[in-house]
Amino acid sequence: MASSQSDKLSYQLLHFNIDRYLNPWIPRNRLNNLPKPISKFLGYRSEKTEEIPPALQWPFMFLATVAGLCLVAGINNYAAGFGPRMGVWSGPTIIASFGASAVLDFNAIRTPFSQPRNSIVGNTLSALIGVCIAKLFMLNPAFEEINWVAGAVACACASLLMSITNTVHPPGGATAVLAATNVDVIRMGWRFIPVVLLGSSLLVTVALIFNNILRQYPVFWWTPEKCGAPLRREQREEKEQQQQDKAAEEGNAQPRRSNSTASSDRTLHTDLQRNKTNETVPSPNDIRIHAHGIQVPSHLQLSEEETALLERLRQRLPGAHISQ
């Protein structure tokens, strides 16, 4: 039993999947309850849809890329609180990694890397890791000379965190490197994180509009697996079934011993009943010698020698008479 539990723990550690613990508490998809025009542009389809020919995808991909990146860059330049005159909030007009995100969000829209969870959460986590690594390396007075090491460490840590959280988004690596090496972004510090979150969310919003005109996006918002109450109910039933199976295995040995004992008892009872019957109901062909006489079947004719033999046997017992 201990070995089985150890093997199970080892398997869970080696095949760690954070969704095993998160999905039961993530609300299941309810887009089907929304009005059709809204649910359509959030990626819901009542029936499976086929991809349109590539030549029809290209115009929408082109327009979506221009619209998405111009929207993000325009906000970074002109929105209240941003722009070149805002001091610490002033950063790059457009973050380079958003270009890579645009390729995924508007082109390869069916890959897991381009789904909203990956695009938004993965990119934002990468920005967080990049800023944290930059802050740590800045404790070294020679940071400007080794910031390239900070960029490598930031990219590696971001990749690791995205893998653990199932939010892998390749442009996130560039976001982490930028946060640890670019002077303007380093000056922004923690403020870089909400900027990345806002930009990633805007790109996904534009993707929802353009991609759902003739195509379907996203394939899933959080995961294609089961979530919420149905998953919790399924896990509870599976656990109860395992407990029942375990109890049945533990109880199998005792019932087998009981059945064997009961069978022996029945055999002994049958033998006793048979012996008792043989004693109380003699066969009509039996010759019985008692202390008070000899019982011989009426159809059996004995000679004088046979009768004398029986008499001699009877004489060893008290009493003497023969009934024929």
Coordinates of C-alpha atoms in Angstrom, one line a residue:
M1 CA 0.0 0.0 0.0
A2 CA 2.8 2.4 1.0
S3 CA 4.6 1.6 -2.3
S4 CA 1.5 2.3 -4.3
Q5 CA 1.0 5.7 -2.7
S6 CA 4.7 6.5 -3.2
D7 CA 4.4 5.6 -6.9
K8 CA 1.3 7.7 -7.3
L9 CA 3.0 10.7 -5.6
S10 CA 6.0 10.3 -7.9
Y11 CA 3.9 10.2 -11.0
Q12 CA 2.0 13.4 -10.0
L13 CA 5.2 15.2 -9.3
L14 CA 6.8 14.1 -12.6
H15 CA 3.7 14.8 -14.6
F16 CA 2.6 18.0 -12.7
N17 CA -0.4 19.8 -14.3
I18 CA -1.7 22.8 -12.5
D19 CA -5.0 22.5 -14.3
R20 CA -5.7 19.3 -12.2
Y21 CA -6.1 21.6 -9.2
L22 CA -7.5 24.8 -10.9
N23 CA -10.0 23.4 -13.3
P24 CA -12.5 22.1 -10.7
W25 CA -12.8 25.8 -9.5
I26 CA -12.9 27.5 -12.9
P27 CA -16.5 28.2 -14.0
R28 CA -17.5 26.2 -17.0
N29 CA -18.2 27.8 -20.3
R30 CA -21.6 29.4 -20.4
L31 CA -21.3 31.4 -23.7
N32 CA -24.2 29.4 -25.1
N33 CA -26.6 31.3 -22.7
L34 CA -25.6 34.7 -24.3
P35 CA -27.4 36.2 -27.3
K36 CA -26.1 34.7 -30.5
P37 CA -24.5 37.9 -31.9
I38 CA -22.5 38.3 -28.6
S39 CA -21.6 34.6 -28.2
K40 CA -20.5 34.4 -31.8
F41 CA -17.9 37.1 -31.3
L42 CA -16.7 35.4 -28.1
G43 CA -15.9 32.3 -30.1
Y44 CA -19.0 30.1 -29.4
R45 CA -20.5 28.0 -32.1
S46 CA -23.4 25.6 -31.8
E47 CA -21.9 23.4 -34.5
K48 CA -18.3 22.7 -35.5
T49 CA -17.0 25.1 -38.1
E50 CA -14.5 24.5 -40.9
E51 CA -11.7 26.8 -41.6
I52 CA -12.1 29.1 -44.6
P53 CA -9.6 29.0 -47.5
P54 CA -6.3 30.7 -46.7
A55 CA -6.8 33.3 -49.5
L56 CA -9.9 34.5 -47.6
Q57 CA -8.0 34.6 -44.3
W58 CA -5.2 36.9 -45.5
P59 CA -7.2 40.2 -45.8
F60 CA -8.7 39.8 -42.3
M61 CA -5.3 38.9 -40.9
F62 CA -3.7 42.0 -42.5
L63 CA -6.4 44.4 -41.3
A64 CA -6.5 42.9 -37.8
T65 CA -2.7 43.2 -37.4
V66 CA -2.7 46.9 -38.5
A67 CA -5.7 47.7 -36.3
G68 CA -4.4 45.9 -33.3
L69 CA -0.9 47.3 -33.2
C70 CA -2.0 50.8 -34.1
L71 CA -4.5 50.7 -31.2
V72 CA -1.8 49.7 -28.7
A73 CA 0.7 52.2 -30.0
G74 CA -1.8 55.0 -30.1
I75 CA -2.7 54.4 -26.5
N76 CA 0.9 54.4 -25.5
N77 CA 1.4 57.7 -27.3
Y78 CA -1.7 59.7 -26.7
A79 CA -3.9 58.2 -23.9
A80 CA -4.1 60.1 -20.6
G81 CA -1.4 58.9 -18.3
F82 CA 0.9 57.6 -21.1
G83 CA 3.1 59.3 -23.7
P84 CA 6.5 60.8 -23.7
R85 CA 5.7 63.5 -21.2
M86 CA 4.5 61.2 -18.5
G87 CA 8.0 60.5 -16.9
V88 CA 8.1 57.1 -15.4
W89 CA 5.0 56.0 -17.4
S90 CA 6.8 56.8 -20.6
G91 CA 8.0 53.7 -22.4
P92 CA 8.4 52.3 -25.9
T93 CA 5.8 53.5 -28.4
I94 CA 5.1 49.8 -29.1
I95 CA 6.6 46.8 -27.3
A96 CA 8.4 44.6 -29.8
S97 CA 6.9 41.4 -28.4
F98 CA 3.4 42.6 -29.4
G99 CA 4.4 42.1 -33.0
A100 CA 5.0 38.4 -32.3
S101 CA 1.7 38.2 -30.4
A102 CA -0.1 39.8 -33.3
V103 CA 1.1 37.0 -35.6
L104 CA -0.3 34.4 -33.3
D105 CA -3.5 36.2 -32.4
F106 CA -4.5 37.1 -36.0
N107 CA -2.8 34.3 -38.0
A108 CA -2.3 31.0 -36.1
I109 CA -5.5 31.4 -34.2
R110 CA -6.1 27.7 -33.6
T111 CA -2.8 27.0 -31.8
P112 CA -2.8 26.8 -28.0
F113 CA -0.2 29.6 -27.8
S114 CA -2.7 32.1 -29.3
Q115 CA -5.7 31.5 -27.0
P116 CA -6.7 34.3 -24.6
R117 CA -5.3 32.6 -21.5
N118 CA -1.9 32.2 -23.1
S119 CA -1.8 35.6 -24.8
I120 CA -2.9 37.6 -21.8
V121 CA -1.7 35.6 -18.8
G122 CA 1.5 34.3 -20.4
N123 CA 2.6 37.7 -21.6
T124 CA 1.8 39.4 -18.3
L125 CA 3.5 36.8 -16.2
S126 CA 6.6 37.2 -18.4
A127 CA 6.6 41.0 -17.8
L128 CA 6.3 40.3 -14.1
I129 CA 9.3 37.9 -14.2
G130 CA 11.3 40.3 -16.3
V131 CA 10.8 43.2 -13.9
C132 CA 11.6 41.0 -10.9
I133 CA 14.9 39.8 -12.4
A134 CA 15.9 43.3 -13.4
K135 CA 15.2 44.5 -9.8
L136 CA 17.4 41.7 -8.4
F137 CA 20.3 42.4 -10.9
M138 CA 20.1 46.1 -10.2
L139 CA 21.3 45.4 -6.7
N140 CA 24.7 44.8 -8.3
P141 CA 26.5 48.2 -9.0
A142 CA 27.8 46.7 -12.3
F143 CA 24.2 46.0 -13.6
E144 CA 24.7 48.0 -16.9
E145 CA 27.6 45.7 -17.8
I146 CA 25.7 42.5 -17.0
N147 CA 22.2 43.3 -18.0
W148 CA 22.5 40.9 -20.9
V149 CA 22.8 38.1 -18.3
A150 CA 19.7 39.5 -16.6
G151 CA 17.9 39.2 -20.0
A152 CA 18.9 35.5 -20.4
V153 CA 17.8 34.7 -16.8
A154 CA 14.5 36.5 -17.2
C155 CA 13.7 34.7 -20.4
A156 CA 14.5 31.3 -18.8
C157 CA 12.4 32.1 -15.7
A158 CA 9.5 33.3 -17.8
S159 CA 9.6 30.2 -19.9
L160 CA 9.6 28.0 -16.8
L161 CA 6.7 29.9 -15.2
M162 CA 4.6 29.8 -18.3
S163 CA 5.2 26.0 -18.6
I164 CA 4.2 25.5 -15.0
T165 CA 1.0 27.5 -15.4
N166 CA 0.1 26.2 -18.8
T167 CA 0.2 29.7 -20.3
V168 CA 3.1 29.3 -22.8
H169 CA 3.1 32.3 -25.2
P170 CA 6.4 32.5 -27.2
P171 CA 6.4 36.3 -27.4
G172 CA 6.5 36.3 -23.6
G173 CA 10.2 35.4 -23.8
A174 CA 10.8 38.7 -25.7
T175 CA 8.7 40.6 -23.1
A176 CA 10.9 39.3 -20.3
V177 CA 14.1 40.1 -22.1
L178 CA 12.9 43.6 -22.8
A179 CA 12.0 44.2 -19.2
A180 CA 15.5 43.3 -18.0
T181 CA 17.6 45.0 -20.7
N182 CA 15.7 48.0 -22.3
V183 CA 16.6 51.2 -20.5
D184 CA 13.2 52.8 -21.0
V185 CA 11.4 49.7 -19.7
I186 CA 13.8 49.4 -16.7
R187 CA 13.0 53.0 -15.8
M188 CA 9.2 52.1 -15.8
G189 CA 9.8 49.3 -13.4
W190 CA 6.6 47.8 -12.0
R191 CA 4.5 50.1 -14.3
F192 CA 5.6 48.0 -17.2
I193 CA 3.3 45.1 -16.0
P194 CA -0.1 46.9 -16.4
V195 CA 1.1 48.3 -19.8
V196 CA 1.7 44.7 -21.0
L197 CA -1.6 43.5 -19.5
L198 CA -3.5 46.3 -21.3
G199 CA -1.8 45.8 -24.6
S200 CA -2.3 42.0 -24.6
S201 CA -6.0 42.4 -23.7
L202 CA -6.4 45.0 -26.6
L203 CA -4.9 42.6 -29.1
V204 CA -7.2 39.8 -28.0
T205 CA -10.2 42.1 -28.2
V206 CA -9.3 43.0 -31.8
A207 CA -8.7 39.3 -32.6
L208 CA -12.3 38.5 -31.3
I209 CA -13.7 41.1 -33.7
F210 CA -11.8 40.3 -36.9
N211 CA -11.3 36.6 -36.5
N212 CA -15.0 35.8 -35.8
I213 CA -16.3 37.5 -38.9
L214 CA -15.6 34.3 -41.0
R215 CA -13.5 32.2 -38.7
Q216 CA -13.7 31.1 -35.0
Y217 CA -11.6 32.5 -32.2
P218 CA -10.8 31.4 -29.6
V219 CA -10.8 27.7 -29.6
F220 CA -11.1 27.8 -25.8
W221 CA -10.8 30.6 -23.2
W222 CA -9.2 28.7 -20.4
T223 CA -8.8 25.0 -21.4
P224 CA -10.5 22.5 -23.7
E225 CA -10.9 20.1 -20.7
K226 CA -13.9 19.9 -18.3
C227 CA -14.2 22.6 -15.7
G228 CA -16.3 23.7 -12.7
A229 CA -19.1 21.7 -11.0
P230 CA -19.3 18.9 -13.6
L231 CA -15.6 18.1 -13.1
R232 CA -15.9 18.2 -9.3
R233 CA -18.8 15.8 -9.5
E234 CA -16.9 13.5 -11.7
Q235 CA -13.9 13.5 -9.4
R236 CA -16.1 12.9 -6.4
E237 CA -17.7 9.9 -8.1
E238 CA -14.3 8.5 -9.1
K239 CA -13.0 8.8 -5.5
E240 CA -16.1 7.1 -4.1
Q241 CA -15.7 4.3 -6.7
Q242 CA -12.0 3.8 -5.7
Q243 CA -13.0 3.6 -2.0
Q244 CA -15.6 1.0 -2.8
D245 CA -13.1 -1.0 -4.9
K246 CA -10.6 -0.8 -2.1
A247 CA -13.2 -2.0 0.5
A248 CA -14.2 -4.9 -1.8
E249 CA -10.6 -6.0 -2.2
E250 CA -10.0 -6.0 1.6
G251 CA -13.2 -8.0 2.2
N252 CA -12.7 -10.6 -0.4
A253 CA -10.5 -12.9 1.8
Q254 CA -13.0 -13.1 4.7
P255 CA -16.0 -14.1 2.7
R256 CA -14.1 -16.9 1.0
R257 CA -13.2 -18.4 4.4
S258 CA -16.8 -18.1 5.6
N259 CA -18.1 -19.8 2.5
S260 CA -15.6 -22.7 3.0
T261 CA -16.7 -23.1 6.6
A262 CA -20.3 -23.0 5.7
S263 CA -19.8 -25.6 3.0
S264 CA -18.0 -27.9 5.5
D265 CA -20.8 -27.5 8.0
R266 CA -23.4 -28.4 5.3
T267 CA -21.4 -31.5 4.4
L268 CA -21.1 -32.6 8.0
H269 CA -24.8 -32.0 8.6
T270 CA -25.7 -34.1 5.5
D271 CA -23.5 -36.9 6.7
L272 CA -25.1 -36.9 10.2
Q273 CA -28.5 -36.9 8.7
R274 CA -27.6 -39.8 6.4
N275 CA -26.2 -41.8 9.4
K276 CA -29.3 -41.0 11.5
T277 CA -31.5 -42.2 8.7
N278 CA -29.6 -45.4 8.2
E279 CA -30.0 -46.2 11.9
T280 CA -33.7 -45.5 12.3
V281 CA -34.9 -46.9 9.0
P282 CA -33.3 -50.4 8.5
S283 CA -33.2 -52.1 5.1
P284 CA -35.7 -55.0 4.6
N285 CA -32.8 -57.2 3.8
D286 CA -30.9 -56.7 7.1
I287 CA -30.3 -59.4 9.7
R288 CA -30.3 -57.8 13.1
I289 CA -29.1 -59.5 16.3
H290 CA -30.4 -57.9 19.6
A291 CA -30.0 -58.9 23.2
H292 CA -33.7 -60.1 23.1
G293 CA -33.5 -61.9 19.8
I294 CA -32.6 -62.2 16.2
Q295 CA -34.5 -60.5 13.4
V296 CA -34.4 -62.2 10.0
P297 CA -36.2 -61.0 6.9
S298 CA -39.4 -63.1 6.3
H299 CA -38.4 -64.0 2.7
L300 CA -35.0 -65.4 3.8
Q301 CA -35.0 -69.1 4.6
L302 CA -32.1 -70.2 6.8
S303 CA -30.7 -73.7 7.1
E304 CA -30.2 -75.4 10.5
E305 CA -26.4 -74.7 10.3
E306 CA -27.1 -70.9 9.6
T307 CA -29.6 -70.7 12.4
A308 CA -27.2 -72.4 14.8
L309 CA -24.5 -69.9 13.8
L310 CA -26.8 -67.0 14.6
E311 CA -27.9 -68.6 17.8
R312 CA -24.3 -69.0 19.0
L313 CA -23.7 -65.3 18.2
R314 CA -26.8 -64.3 20.1
Q315 CA -25.9 -66.4 23.1
R316 CA -23.1 -64.0 23.8
L317 CA -25.9 -61.4 24.7
P318 CA -28.4 -61.7 27.5
G319 CA -31.7 -63.4 26.5
A320 CA -32.4 -66.2 24.0
H321 CA -35.1 -66.4 21.4
I322 CA -35.4 -66.3 17.6
S323 CA -38.1 -64.5 15.7
Q324 CA -38.5 -65.5 12.1

